[in-house]
Every structure is written in C-alpha cells, then in structure tokens.
Coordinates of C-alpha atoms and ligand atoms in Angstrom, one line a residue:
M1 CA -13.9 -4.9 -0.6
Q2 CA -10.3 -5.2 -1.8
P3 CA -8.0 -7.2 0.5
A4 CA -5.1 -5.3 2.1
S5 CA -2.2 -4.9 -0.3
R6 CA 0.5 -7.4 0.0
P7 CA 3.6 -6.4 1.9
S8 CA 6.3 -5.0 -0.5
S9 CA 9.8 -6.4 -0.6
S10 CA 10.8 -4.0 2.1
G11 CA 8.2 -5.7 4.3
T12 CA 5.8 -2.8 4.8
E13 CA 2.5 -1.9 3.2
R14 CA 3.0 0.7 0.5
P15 CA 0.3 2.8 -1.0
S16 CA -0.5 1.3 -4.3
E17 CA -2.6 3.2 -6.9
P18 CA -5.8 1.1 -7.1
K19 CA -8.0 1.4 -10.1
P20 CA -10.8 3.9 -9.7
I21 CA -14.2 2.3 -9.2
I22 CA -17.4 2.0 -11.3
F23 CA -20.2 1.2 -8.8
A24 CA -23.4 -0.5 -10.0
V25 CA -26.4 -0.8 -7.7
D26 CA -29.6 -2.7 -8.6
D27 CA -31.9 -5.0 -6.5
D28 CA -32.6 -7.2 -9.5
L29 CA -29.7 -9.7 -9.4
G30 CA -30.1 -10.6 -13.1
V31 CA -29.9 -7.0 -14.2
L32 CA -27.0 -6.3 -11.8
G33 CA -25.0 -9.3 -13.1
A34 CA -25.6 -8.3 -16.7
V35 CA -24.6 -4.6 -16.2
A36 CA -21.5 -5.6 -14.2
R37 CA -20.5 -8.0 -16.9
D38 CA -20.9 -5.4 -19.7
L39 CA -19.0 -2.8 -17.7
R40 CA -16.2 -5.2 -16.9
R41 CA -15.8 -6.2 -20.5
E42 CA -15.3 -2.6 -21.7
Y43 CA -13.7 -0.9 -18.6
G44 CA -12.3 -3.8 -16.5
E45 CA -8.7 -3.1 -17.6
H46 CA -8.7 0.4 -16.1
Y47 CA -11.5 0.4 -13.6
R48 CA -12.6 -1.9 -10.8
I49 CA -16.3 -2.8 -11.2
M50 CA -18.1 -3.1 -7.9
R51 CA -21.7 -4.0 -7.4
A52 CA -24.3 -4.1 -4.6
S53 CA -27.9 -5.4 -4.6
S54 CA -29.3 -2.8 -2.2
A55 CA -28.7 0.9 -1.5
A56 CA -27.9 0.1 2.1
D57 CA -25.2 -2.4 1.2
A58 CA -23.8 0.1 -1.4
L59 CA -23.6 2.9 1.2
A60 CA -21.9 0.7 3.7
A61 CA -19.3 -0.3 1.1
L62 CA -18.8 3.3 0.0
E63 CA -18.1 4.4 3.6
K64 CA -15.3 1.8 3.8
L65 CA -14.0 2.9 0.4
R66 CA -14.0 6.5 1.5
L67 CA -12.1 5.6 4.7
A68 CA -9.4 4.0 2.6
N69 CA -9.5 7.0 0.2
H70 CA -10.3 4.9 -2.9
A71 CA -11.6 6.8 -5.9
V72 CA -15.1 6.2 -7.3
A73 CA -15.5 7.4 -10.9
L74 CA -19.1 6.6 -11.7
F75 CA -22.3 5.3 -10.2
L76 CA -24.8 3.4 -12.3
V77 CA -27.9 2.9 -10.2
D78 CA -31.4 1.5 -10.7
Q79 CA -34.1 4.0 -9.9
R80 CA -36.6 1.5 -8.5
M81 CA -35.2 -0.2 -5.4
P82 CA -37.2 -1.3 -2.4
D83 CA -35.1 0.3 0.4
M84 CA -34.4 3.6 -1.3
S85 CA -34.9 5.1 -4.8
G86 CA -31.9 5.4 -7.0
L87 CA -32.1 9.2 -6.8
E88 CA -32.2 9.2 -3.0
F89 CA -29.2 6.8 -3.1
L90 CA -27.3 9.1 -5.4
A91 CA -27.9 12.1 -3.2
Q92 CA -26.3 10.3 -0.3
A93 CA -23.5 8.9 -2.3
R94 CA -22.7 12.4 -3.5
E95 CA -22.0 13.4 0.1
L96 CA -19.2 10.8 0.1
Y97 CA -18.1 11.2 -3.5
P98 CA -19.1 14.6 -4.8
D99 CA -17.0 14.3 -8.0
A100 CA -18.2 10.8 -9.1
K101 CA -20.4 10.8 -12.2
R102 CA -24.0 9.8 -11.5
V103 CA -26.0 7.7 -14.0
L104 CA -29.5 6.5 -13.3
L105 CA -30.8 3.3 -14.9
T106 CA -34.5 3.6 -15.5
A107 CA -37.5 1.9 -17.1
Y108 CA -39.5 3.8 -19.7
A109 CA -42.1 4.8 -17.1
D110 CA -39.5 6.6 -14.9
S111 CA -38.0 8.6 -17.7
Q112 CA -39.9 11.8 -16.9
A113 CA -38.7 11.7 -13.3
S114 CA -35.2 11.2 -14.5
I115 CA -35.3 14.2 -16.9
Q116 CA -36.4 16.3 -13.9
A117 CA -33.6 14.9 -11.8
I118 CA -31.0 15.9 -14.2
N119 CA -31.8 19.5 -13.4
E120 CA -32.7 19.2 -9.8
T121 CA -30.1 16.7 -8.4
R122 CA -27.3 17.2 -10.9
L123 CA -27.7 13.7 -12.3
D124 CA -25.2 13.3 -15.1
Y125 CA -27.2 11.0 -17.3
Y126 CA -30.0 8.5 -17.3
L127 CA -30.0 5.3 -19.3
M128 CA -33.1 3.4 -20.4
K129 CA -33.3 -0.4 -19.8
P130 CA -32.6 -2.6 -21.7
W131 CA -29.2 -1.2 -22.8
D132 CA -28.6 -3.7 -25.6
P133 CA -26.5 -3.5 -27.6
P134 CA -24.1 -1.9 -25.0
E135 CA -21.8 -0.7 -27.8
E136 CA -24.6 1.7 -28.9
R137 CA -26.7 2.3 -25.8
L138 CA -24.3 2.1 -22.8
Y139 CA -20.6 2.5 -23.6
P140 CA -20.7 5.8 -25.6
Y141 CA -22.4 7.6 -22.7
V142 CA -20.4 6.0 -19.9
S143 CA -17.1 6.5 -21.8
E144 CA -17.8 10.2 -22.2
L145 CA -18.6 10.6 -18.5
L146 CA -15.5 8.7 -17.5
D147 CA -13.4 10.9 -19.8
D148 CA -14.8 14.0 -18.1
W149 CA -14.2 12.5 -14.7
R150 CA -10.6 11.6 -15.6
A151 CA -9.9 15.1 -16.9
D152 CA -10.8 16.7 -13.5
H153 CA -9.7 13.9 -11.2
R154 CA -6.6 14.4 -9.1
P155 CA -5.3 11.1 -7.7
A156 CA -6.0 10.8 -4.0
Y157 CA -3.6 9.7 -1.4
T158 CA -4.2 6.0 -0.9
G159 CA -1.8 5.0 1.9
L160 CA -2.3 4.8 5.7
T161 CA -4.1 7.7 7.3
L162 CA -3.5 8.6 11.0
L163 CA -6.1 10.7 12.7
G164 CA -4.9 12.3 15.9
L165 CA -4.4 15.4 18.0
P166 CA -1.3 17.6 17.5
Y167 CA -0.2 17.5 21.2
S168 CA -0.9 13.9 22.1
A169 CA 1.9 11.6 23.3
S170 CA 0.2 8.5 21.8
T171 CA -0.2 10.2 18.4
H172 CA 3.4 11.2 18.6
D173 CA 4.5 7.6 19.4
L174 CA 2.6 6.2 16.4
K175 CA 3.9 8.9 14.0
D176 CA 7.4 8.3 15.2
F177 CA 7.0 4.5 14.8
L178 CA 5.6 4.8 11.3
A179 CA 8.2 7.4 10.2
R180 CA 11.1 5.5 11.6
N181 CA 10.0 2.3 10.0
L182 CA 9.7 4.2 6.7
V183 CA 6.0 3.4 6.3
P184 CA 4.4 6.2 4.2
Y185 CA 1.4 7.7 6.0
R186 CA -0.4 11.0 6.2
W187 CA -1.4 12.5 9.4
L188 CA -4.6 14.5 9.8
D189 CA -5.2 16.8 12.7
V190 CA -8.7 16.2 14.1
E191 CA -8.8 19.6 15.7
T192 CA -8.3 21.5 12.5
A193 CA -8.8 19.4 9.4
P194 CA -12.5 19.0 8.3
E195 CA -11.5 15.8 6.3
A196 CA -10.1 14.3 9.6
Q197 CA -13.4 15.0 11.3
E198 CA -15.4 13.5 8.5
L199 CA -13.2 10.4 8.4
L200 CA -13.5 10.0 12.2
R201 CA -17.3 10.1 11.9
L202 CA -17.3 7.6 9.0
S203 CA -15.0 5.3 11.0
G204 CA -17.6 5.2 13.7
K205 CA -15.0 6.3 16.3
G206 CA -14.9 9.3 18.5
A207 CA -12.4 11.5 20.3
A208 CA -11.9 8.9 23.0
D209 CA -10.6 6.4 20.4
L210 CA -7.8 8.7 19.1
P211 CA -5.3 8.2 17.6
V212 CA -7.2 6.2 14.9
L213 CA -5.3 4.5 12.0
L214 CA -7.2 4.0 8.7
L215 CA -5.7 1.1 6.7
T216 CA -5.8 0.8 3.0
D217 CA -8.4 -2.0 3.1
G218 CA -10.8 0.4 4.8
S219 CA -10.4 -1.2 8.3
V220 CA -9.9 1.0 11.4
L221 CA -7.5 0.6 14.3
A222 CA -8.5 2.7 17.4
N223 CA -5.7 3.7 19.7
P224 CA -3.6 0.8 18.5
T225 CA -0.3 -0.5 20.0
I226 CA 2.7 -0.4 17.7
T227 CA 2.7 -4.2 17.7
Q228 CA -0.9 -4.2 16.4
I229 CA 0.1 -1.8 13.7
A230 CA 3.2 -3.7 12.8
E231 CA 1.2 -6.9 12.3
R232 CA -1.4 -5.2 10.1
I233 CA 1.1 -3.4 7.9
G234 CA 3.2 -6.4 7.1
L235 CA 6.2 -6.0 9.5
Q236 CA 7.6 -9.3 10.7
T237 CA 6.9 -9.7 14.4
T238 CA 7.6 -13.4 15.0
A239 CA 10.7 -15.4 14.1
G240 CA 10.5 -17.8 11.1
M241 CA 12.7 -20.5 12.8
Q242 CA 13.6 -21.6 16.3
L243 CA 17.4 -21.7 15.9
Y244 CA 19.6 -19.3 13.9
D245 CA 23.4 -19.2 13.3
L246 CA 23.3 -15.6 14.5
V247 CA 20.8 -13.6 16.5
I248 CA 21.5 -9.9 16.4
V249 CA 19.8 -7.6 18.9
G250 CA 19.4 -4.0 17.7
A251 CA 19.1 -2.9 14.1
G252 CA 21.1 0.3 14.2
P253 CA 24.2 0.6 11.9
A254 CA 26.1 -2.0 13.8
G255 CA 23.4 -4.6 13.8
L256 CA 22.4 -3.9 10.2
A257 CA 26.0 -4.1 8.9
A258 CA 26.5 -7.4 10.8
A259 CA 23.2 -8.7 9.3
V260 CA 24.3 -7.8 5.7
Y261 CA 27.6 -9.6 6.1
A262 CA 26.2 -12.6 8.0
A263 CA 23.3 -13.2 5.6
S264 CA 25.5 -12.6 2.5
E265 CA 28.0 -15.1 3.9
G266 CA 25.3 -17.8 4.2
L267 CA 24.5 -17.6 7.9
S268 CA 20.9 -17.9 9.0
T269 CA 20.4 -14.5 10.6
I270 CA 17.7 -12.7 12.5
L271 CA 17.7 -9.2 13.8
V272 CA 15.5 -8.2 16.8
E273 CA 14.7 -4.5 16.9
S274 CA 12.6 -2.9 19.6
H275 CA 11.6 0.2 17.6
A276 CA 12.7 0.7 14.0
P277 CA 15.7 -0.3 11.9
G278 CA 18.3 2.5 11.7
G279 CA 18.8 3.1 15.4
Q280 CA 20.1 6.5 16.3
A281 CA 21.4 7.1 12.8
G282 CA 17.9 6.7 11.4
Q283 CA 16.9 9.8 13.4
S284 CA 19.6 11.9 11.9
S285 CA 18.3 14.6 9.5
R286 CA 21.6 14.8 7.6
I287 CA 24.7 12.6 7.9
E288 CA 27.5 14.6 6.4
N289 CA 30.6 12.6 7.4
Y290 CA 29.7 9.0 6.3
L291 CA 32.3 7.8 3.7
G292 CA 31.1 7.8 0.1
F293 CA 28.3 10.4 0.4
P294 CA 29.9 13.8 -0.3
A295 CA 26.6 15.6 -0.4
G296 CA 25.5 13.8 2.8
L297 CA 22.5 11.6 3.2
S298 CA 19.6 11.4 5.6
G299 CA 19.4 8.8 8.3
A300 CA 16.1 7.6 6.9
D301 CA 17.8 6.9 3.5
L302 CA 20.7 5.1 5.1
S303 CA 18.4 2.9 7.1
R304 CA 16.2 2.2 4.1
R305 CA 19.1 1.1 2.0
A306 CA 20.7 -1.0 4.7
T307 CA 17.4 -2.7 5.7
T308 CA 16.7 -3.5 2.0
Q309 CA 20.2 -4.9 1.6
A310 CA 20.0 -7.1 4.8
R311 CA 16.6 -8.4 3.7
R312 CA 17.8 -9.0 0.2
F313 CA 20.5 -11.4 1.5
G314 CA 17.8 -13.2 3.5
A315 CA 18.2 -11.8 7.0
E316 CA 14.9 -11.7 9.0
I317 CA 14.1 -8.4 10.8
L318 CA 11.6 -8.5 13.7
T319 CA 10.1 -5.1 14.5
P320 CA 8.9 -4.2 17.0
S321 CA 10.4 -6.9 19.2
V322 CA 12.2 -6.2 22.5
A323 CA 15.0 -8.4 23.9
V324 CA 14.5 -8.7 27.7
G325 CA 17.0 -11.4 28.6
L326 CA 19.8 -13.7 27.5
R327 CA 19.9 -17.4 28.5
R328 CA 22.9 -19.7 28.0
E329 CA 22.4 -23.4 27.3
D330 CA 25.7 -24.6 25.8
P331 CA 26.3 -24.6 23.0
Y332 CA 23.3 -22.3 22.3
R333 CA 22.4 -18.8 23.4
F334 CA 18.7 -17.8 23.8
V335 CA 17.5 -14.3 23.4
Q336 CA 14.3 -13.9 25.4
L337 CA 11.7 -11.5 24.1
A338 CA 9.1 -9.3 25.8
D339 CA 6.3 -11.3 24.3
G340 CA 7.5 -14.4 26.3
T341 CA 9.0 -16.2 23.4
E342 CA 12.8 -16.8 22.8
I343 CA 15.0 -17.2 19.8
G344 CA 17.9 -19.6 19.8
G345 CA 21.3 -18.8 18.2
K346 CA 24.6 -20.5 17.9
A347 CA 26.0 -16.9 18.4
V348 CA 24.5 -13.6 19.5
L349 CA 25.5 -10.1 18.7
V350 CA 24.4 -7.3 21.0
A351 CA 24.2 -4.0 19.0
T352 CA 21.6 -2.2 21.2
G353 CA 23.4 1.2 21.1
V354 CA 22.5 3.9 23.4
S355 CA 19.4 6.0 24.2
Y356 CA 19.2 9.7 25.2
R357 CA 19.3 10.6 28.8
R358 CA 16.0 12.0 30.0
L359 CA 15.6 15.6 31.0
E360 CA 15.2 15.6 34.8
T361 CA 13.7 19.1 35.2
P362 CA 10.2 19.4 36.7
G363 CA 7.5 18.9 34.1
A364 CA 9.7 17.1 31.6
E365 CA 8.4 13.6 32.2
R366 CA 4.7 14.7 32.1
L367 CA 5.3 16.7 28.9
A368 CA 7.3 13.9 27.1
G369 CA 5.7 13.4 23.7
V370 CA 3.6 16.5 24.0
G371 CA 6.3 19.2 23.4
V372 CA 9.3 17.6 25.0
Y373 CA 11.0 15.2 22.6
Y374 CA 14.0 12.9 22.6
G375 CA 15.9 12.6 19.3
A376 CA 12.6 12.8 17.4
A377 CA 13.3 16.1 15.6
L378 CA 12.2 14.8 12.2
T379 CA 8.6 13.8 12.8
E380 CA 7.7 16.8 15.1
A381 CA 9.5 19.5 13.2
V382 CA 6.2 20.5 11.4
T383 CA 4.5 21.2 14.8
V384 CA 7.0 24.0 15.6
K385 CA 6.1 25.8 12.4
G386 CA 6.3 29.5 13.1
G387 CA 7.1 28.9 16.8
H388 CA 10.1 29.0 19.0
A389 CA 11.9 25.6 19.4
F390 CA 14.6 24.9 22.0
V391 CA 17.3 22.3 21.5
I392 CA 19.2 21.1 24.6
G393 CA 22.7 19.8 24.1
G394 CA 26.0 20.7 22.6
G395 CA 26.9 17.6 20.5
N396 CA 26.6 16.8 16.9
S397 CA 23.1 15.4 17.2
A398 CA 21.9 18.6 18.9
G399 CA 23.5 20.7 16.2
Q400 CA 21.9 18.6 13.4
A401 CA 18.5 18.9 15.0
A402 CA 18.9 22.7 15.4
M403 CA 19.8 23.0 11.7
Y404 CA 16.8 20.9 10.7
L405 CA 14.4 22.7 12.9
S406 CA 15.6 26.1 11.6
R407 CA 13.8 25.3 8.4
H408 CA 10.5 25.0 10.2
A409 CA 10.5 27.1 13.4
E410 CA 10.7 30.8 13.3
H411 CA 13.4 30.8 15.9
V412 CA 15.6 28.0 17.3
T413 CA 17.6 28.4 20.6
L414 CA 20.4 25.9 21.3
L415 CA 21.0 25.6 25.0
V416 CA 24.5 24.6 26.0
R417 CA 25.8 24.2 29.5
G418 CA 29.4 24.7 28.5
S419 CA 31.0 27.9 27.3
G420 CA 30.9 27.0 23.6
L421 CA 30.3 24.4 20.9
A422 CA 33.9 23.9 19.7
A423 CA 34.8 21.2 22.1
T424 CA 31.7 19.1 21.6
M425 CA 30.5 19.7 18.0
S426 CA 32.1 19.1 14.6
Q427 CA 33.5 22.3 13.1
Y428 CA 31.4 22.0 9.9
L429 CA 28.2 22.1 12.0
V430 CA 29.4 25.0 14.2
A431 CA 30.0 26.9 11.0
Q432 CA 26.5 26.1 9.6
I433 CA 24.9 27.1 12.8
E434 CA 26.8 30.4 12.9
Q435 CA 25.6 31.1 9.4
T436 CA 21.9 30.4 10.1
P437 CA 20.2 33.6 11.2
N438 CA 17.3 32.1 13.1
I439 CA 19.5 29.9 15.3
E440 CA 20.7 31.5 18.6
V441 CA 23.2 29.7 20.7
R442 CA 22.9 30.3 24.5
V443 CA 26.0 29.1 26.3
R444 CA 26.2 28.6 30.0
T445 CA 22.5 28.1 30.1
V446 CA 20.3 25.2 31.3
A447 CA 16.6 24.4 31.4
T448 CA 15.3 24.3 34.9
E449 CA 11.6 23.7 34.3
V450 CA 9.2 23.1 31.5
H451 CA 5.6 24.3 31.8
G452 CA 2.2 23.4 30.3
E453 CA -1.1 21.8 31.2
V454 CA -1.9 19.5 28.3
R455 CA 1.1 20.4 26.2
L456 CA 4.3 22.3 26.5
E457 CA 3.8 26.0 26.7
A458 CA 7.0 27.5 28.2
I459 CA 10.5 26.8 29.4
T460 CA 12.4 28.3 32.3
L461 CA 16.1 29.0 31.5
C462 CA 18.8 29.6 34.0
D463 CA 22.2 31.3 33.5
V464 CA 24.6 29.0 35.4
D465 CA 27.0 31.9 36.2
T466 CA 24.5 34.5 37.5
N467 CA 21.6 32.2 38.4
E468 CA 19.3 34.6 36.6
V469 CA 16.2 32.8 35.5
Q470 CA 13.8 33.6 32.6
T471 CA 10.6 31.9 31.5
V472 CA 9.8 32.1 27.8
T473 CA 7.2 30.7 25.5
A474 CA 8.2 27.4 23.8
A475 CA 6.7 25.4 20.9
A476 CA 8.9 22.4 21.6
V477 CA 12.0 21.2 23.4
F478 CA 14.3 18.6 21.8
V479 CA 16.6 17.0 24.2
F480 CA 20.1 15.6 23.3
I481 CA 22.0 15.4 26.6
G482 CA 24.2 12.4 26.5
A483 CA 23.3 8.8 26.4
A484 CA 23.2 5.6 28.3
P485 CA 23.5 2.1 26.8
Y486 CA 20.6 -0.3 26.4
T487 CA 22.0 -3.1 28.5
S488 CA 19.9 -3.4 31.6
W489 CA 18.3 -6.6 30.1
L490 CA 21.6 -8.5 30.1
T491 CA 23.9 -7.1 32.8
D492 CA 23.2 -10.1 35.0
T493 CA 24.7 -12.4 32.3
V494 CA 27.3 -10.2 30.6
I495 CA 29.9 -8.0 32.3
A496 CA 29.6 -4.3 31.8
D497 CA 31.3 -1.1 33.1
Q498 CA 29.7 1.2 35.7
Q499 CA 27.6 3.0 33.1
G500 CA 26.4 -0.3 31.6
Y501 CA 28.7 -0.4 28.5
L502 CA 29.7 -4.0 27.6
F503 CA 33.3 -5.0 28.0
T504 CA 34.7 -7.0 25.1
G505 CA 37.9 -8.6 24.0
T506 CA 41.1 -7.5 25.6
D507 CA 39.3 -5.0 27.8
L508 CA 37.9 -8.0 29.7
G509 CA 41.4 -9.2 30.6
K510 CA 42.5 -5.7 31.6
V511 CA 39.8 -5.3 34.2
G512 CA 40.4 -8.8 35.4
A513 CA 36.8 -9.4 34.6
L514 CA 36.8 -12.9 33.0
P515 CA 34.2 -14.7 35.1
D516 CA 34.0 -18.4 36.0
S517 CA 31.5 -18.7 33.3
W518 CA 34.3 -18.2 30.8
N519 CA 35.0 -21.9 30.3
L520 CA 37.3 -21.8 27.3
E521 CA 41.1 -22.1 27.0
R522 CA 41.3 -19.2 24.6
E523 CA 41.0 -15.5 25.4
P524 CA 37.8 -13.7 24.3
Y525 CA 37.9 -12.6 20.7
W526 CA 38.2 -8.8 20.2
L527 CA 34.4 -8.1 20.0
E528 CA 33.4 -11.0 22.3
T529 CA 31.8 -10.3 25.7
S530 CA 32.4 -12.2 28.9
V531 CA 30.0 -14.9 27.6
P532 CA 31.6 -17.1 24.8
G533 CA 29.7 -16.7 21.6
V534 CA 28.0 -13.5 22.7
F535 CA 29.5 -10.5 20.8
A536 CA 29.0 -6.7 21.0
A537 CA 29.4 -4.0 18.4
G538 CA 28.8 -0.3 18.1
D539 CA 27.9 2.3 20.7
V540 CA 27.0 -0.3 23.3
R541 CA 30.6 -1.3 23.7
H542 CA 32.8 0.0 26.5
R543 CA 34.8 3.0 25.1
S544 CA 33.1 2.9 21.7
V545 CA 33.6 5.6 19.2
K546 CA 29.9 6.7 18.8
R547 CA 30.1 7.1 15.0
I548 CA 28.1 5.5 12.3
A549 CA 31.2 4.4 10.4
S550 CA 32.7 2.8 13.5
A551 CA 29.4 1.0 14.3
V552 CA 29.2 -0.3 10.7
G553 CA 32.9 -1.4 10.9
E554 CA 32.4 -3.2 14.1
G555 CA 29.3 -4.9 12.9
A556 CA 31.2 -6.2 9.8
M557 CA 34.2 -7.2 11.9
A558 CA 32.2 -9.1 14.4
L559 CA 31.4 -11.6 11.7
Q560 CA 35.0 -12.7 11.5
F561 CA 34.8 -13.7 15.2
V562 CA 31.3 -15.2 14.8
H563 CA 32.7 -17.5 12.1
Q564 CA 35.6 -18.6 14.3
H565 CA 33.2 -19.3 17.2
L566 CA 30.8 -21.3 14.9
A567 CA 33.7 -23.3 13.6
S568 CA 34.6 -24.4 17.1
L569 CA 31.1 -25.7 17.9
Ligands
FAD601 C1 20.4 12.7 15.8 C2 21.7 11.9 15.7 C3 22.5 12.3 14.7 C4 23.7 11.6 14.5 N1 24.6 12.0 13.5 C5 25.7 11.3 13.2 C6 26.5 11.7 12.1 O1 26.2 12.6 11.4 N2 27.7 10.9 11.9 C7 28.0 9.9 12.7 O2 29.0 9.3 12.5 N3 27.3 9.6 13.8 C8 26.1 10.2 14.1 N4 25.4 9.9 15.2 C9 25.8 8.8 16.0 C10 25.4 7.5 15.4 O3 24.1 7.5 14.9 C11 25.6 6.3 16.3 O4 27.0 6.3 16.7 C12 25.3 5.0 15.7 O5 23.9 5.0 15.3 C13 25.5 3.8 16.6 O6 25.0 2.6 16.0 P1 24.7 1.3 16.8 O7 24.2 0.4 15.8 O8 25.8 1.0 17.7 O9 23.5 1.7 17.8 P2 22.1 2.5 17.6 O10 22.1 3.3 16.4 O11 21.8 3.1 18.9 O12 21.1 1.3 17.4 C14 20.7 0.4 18.4 C15 19.4 -0.2 18.1 O13 19.1 -1.2 19.0 C16 17.7 -1.2 19.4 N5 17.5 -1.7 20.7 C17 18.0 -1.2 21.9 N6 17.7 -2.1 22.9 C18 17.0 -3.1 22.3 C19 16.4 -4.3 22.9 N7 16.4 -4.6 24.2 N8 15.8 -5.1 22.0 C20 15.7 -4.9 20.7 N9 16.3 -3.8 20.1 C21 16.9 -2.9 20.9 C22 17.4 0.3 19.3 O14 16.0 0.6 19.1 C23 18.2 0.8 18.1 O15 17.5 0.7 16.9 C24 24.1 10.6 15.4 C25 23.3 10.2 16.4 C26 22.0 10.9 16.5 C27 21.1 10.4 17.6

C-alpha cells in the first residue's frame, strides 16, 4: 500500500490525486512478475501497478484501497488460482470496484469458460498466456479498456473521510477541529449515506467506534482524540527545540502577527495553540472591516494566509497543544504544556484571547455539540438546512453568524436581551440583517431552557418585559453571549483584573499592581505584564479593543518590546 502522503508546506495532509491502479493477481510468481513488469513499462507513467500472489491478499488490499477511496482502473487476473478462481475473485472485486475493467488471464484449456464468463459475469476481456510480444497481444487490448475506463471515470475524492452521526458531540468536535485547522475532509453521515455504511463495514468498525476517520493510506482511526488526528495528518505537536527566543501562546490574529514579525526578524519562534490557528477570527464567516480587503474575507482565509506566512518565515506552530502553566527561572520563562512537557523562552507572549461564555440555561450543557454550539456556525450550518436556527447575542459575531446561517436555515431568529441592535452591532451588519427576509430579530427576549433527549429539539423563549414564555422547535442554537479571557492557567503568576484580563504596561502602575517579583529598575514596557519578559497582546489584555486589526497591531508592536527585553539579557 502507498504510504501516507507527506505533509504539505502548510503542515497538513492534503488530498493528492494518486494514479489510478492496474491490479494484477496470479499465484505463479514468475508470471506475476512478468506481467507486472510489462504493465509498468507501458502504463507506469499514468497508472500505479499493484500485484498480489493470492486472491485473498488482493481482496484485503482492495478493501484498504476502497477505504482510502483510491481508484482501480483494471484487474488482470489469472483464472487458475488455488484459493479462488479468477472469475470468483473478479465477482468479489466487482462489489468493491464496480467500474473497474476486468480481464482474465487464461491458459488455452480455460478459454471456453472465459468466453462464457464474458456473457455471464460481464468480464471485459480474456487474454491467452503467453502474451508475448506484449505490443501485439497485451497492450492493444488493455489500452482500449483503459481508454474506456478513463472516458467514464469521475475522479473520486481522495482526502480524509470522517464517518459519524449528525447529532454527536464527538463528531462535531472532530469536524470543528479539522475545519478550523483547514484540513480538507468529507463527512459522511452513517445514518443516511449508504457509502458511509459500506465504508464502516469495510473498516471493520461498528456504531460503537464512531466517529471513525479514514486516512488516505487506508488506515482507520476509531473515536480518535484530536491529538491522535493531529499526529497522523502531519500537524506539529512537539517542539523542535528546548529554548526559543520567543514562545507565543495562542495563534489568533495577535499571536500569528507576532510570529510573523518575530520569525521574519530572525528570532527563533514557536507558537503554542490549543485548538487551531486563527482563533476567534478563524471562526468568522465574513470579515468586512479588516483593512485592505474591500470585499471582505473569510476568517478561514485570513487564518490560512497568516499561518502560511508565519511558517514561511520559520515559526513553528504546535497544534493542538495547551499551555497550562508559566514558570520563571531567570533569565528564562517556561511555558508548561498539558502533555507534561515545557518549552523554554527568553521571552513569552500571551495571546490567548477570549472564549464565549457558556449558556447557563437548563439543558444547555448536556446539548452542547448536539444542537447547542459556541461560535462554530461554519461547520454546523449544513445541519440546520431547512430548519429553524436560533442565534443568541447582539454583537457583531452573532450578526455575522445569523447572516451566514440564513443561507442554510429556512428561518433564523436572533435573540437579543436588549431593546435593539444599534448599540452593540456595526451598522453595516444591522442593515444586512434588516434586508434578509428569513432573519427575524426578537428583542427583549432570552432563552430559558433548551430541550431534547439525544439532540436539541426545542427552545423555550421568555419575553423579559411580560415574562411570557413560548417553546418552539429548534434545529440548532448558536451562542454568542460575551466572552471571558483564557488566563486561568497563569493568574497565579501574572496579575489580572477581576475578569481575568491581563494588566500590561502603564495599567500596572495605575492599579499599584507592580508586585515584588518585578525586580527591575525600569517600568514595564507598554505590552509587558507584571512578570518581566512576559508580554500580552490582543483580546486577552485588560481593556483591549476586541478587533482583529487591533490584535494584529498589538502582536506586531509587542516585538519592539521583546527586542528591548532580549537586548537586556
Ligand atoms: C464569529 C466572530 C466574528 C468576528 N468578526 C470580527 C470582524 O469582522 N472584525 C473584527 O475586527 N473582529 C471580529 N471578531 C473579533 C476578533 O476575532 C477578535 O478580536 C480577535 O480574534 C482577537 O484576536 P486574539 O489573537 O487576541 O485572540 P483570539 O482570536 O481569541 O485567539 C486566541 C487563541 O489562543 C488559543 N488559546 C487560548 N488559550 C490557550 C492555551 N492555554 N494554550 C494554547 N492556546 C490557547 C485559542 O485557541 C485561540 O486560537 C470576531 C469574533 C468572532 C468570534
């Protein structure tokens, strides 16, 4: 079998277009070698020649090829084999590859059976042994059949295939991880897609193993963790060195911008990202206000470009990798990771941004990932097709999600606790929402309960003025109700405000917060935290602006202070 394709420059496995296969089967190793050699000489440039010396080996290999969705163009099979006749083999191979051309290799004595088989089992051709010279007795027939096959063949999808259930939290997590890491994959619903059921059977797995990921080398991961997937698809999960000039935690716009500037200015740089590069911005369906993109761009595009740029300059990006602690051992800082390892840096930049607050209504925690989603509008939008989607929140991210969902759902209801959108949402989005007929805005309304056994089925709404409640059918609920910073892992080392946002620069002096651990003569630099050499940028900072442009700007500016800190070491 073909080895897994090498990671591309972006670090992830991409679906290549492998050559279609010509598969030869014969128990006589001399004949098999000769036929494979002749086939390779004539067709090797455009086809991959595979061979097996028994029908059983060939069928096992075919099942793996089918799992990886590789195309087989033609079988060339000996009729007389000990474990199974060539015709019996071709009948079984046809179940897996109905469109492949089928050629039987026969001795003179079998030719009558072969002629019959052409009619009875839809054999495409039979060839008599020996086939010398191949230019006259092999190639003309095989070439004609390959031409026919090519004419009808539609290239198959050859990337990762995820088999799962539509309303499963674990399937949702894997879809979200793959999508946010920009790894192409197709998802097949085992409940409704016959191909999914066939692939699950071929993989030897069952319903209890779902979700199942089929890799391009034909191997199978049952109910994998995202770390297992990351390792198999070529994402970097361990650091290449022990000590870096700069360790950046969080690969949102702030972290990515800092990585681009740091690596391009020659600093050894590593980014630690718990989920996927791009951060919140990566989840945005359409960013309309980022300078230089008058027609807007998707968050996925921005993340892909920034990630490529950072890698091109030599920054390492670890995904998924979660920072769980920060240790100081002057002059170095050590970022401790969830897997028990740590990465040393002469400087650290915290750019961990914020995460959405969880919906605290009854049922919400149980139905998270199976109908209740946080900022994951993009991957789950297809599951609301034709249904009623609810978006909770009045900010720009809620507005963008409503606009995106309106293209998939039959109806979208935006639930806003306040009395309108004007105070919390950009005017251009308010205008777009007003002009979209299938979006309804319900102001002064909150969700008080979500219902469903195995998946979300309904939502209870409450009018905050009249206390009137109403329970309505819901396909999905997308929650955008404010955010909290990702700083619990370092608040025992770095000073933060009451909500957990990190104080930096002059704000530290204002709150009288410079601790004893600040052992330098100078004041903290503008983006420096209460620990010298540990900087913060983007949404995670106290009183940050919560915009992509400002996060990018702060990430870039932080480098100026990192250089000054490095120069003082
Ligand atoms: C749906 C949506 C739409 C938006 N649209 C716009 C828009 O149109 N225009 C605009 O200007 N702004 C928009 N915003 C806001 C903008 O995306 C944010 O202000 C910006 O992403 C903040 O960047 P950041 O790098 O500070 O943090 P984030 O983007 O939050 O990135 C932080 C990263 O750190 C990672 N992380 C967190 N903790 C850890 C840890 N312990 N270890 C490792 N990694 C960790 C996270 O996984 C994340 O990837 C939108 C936000 C959302 C959610």
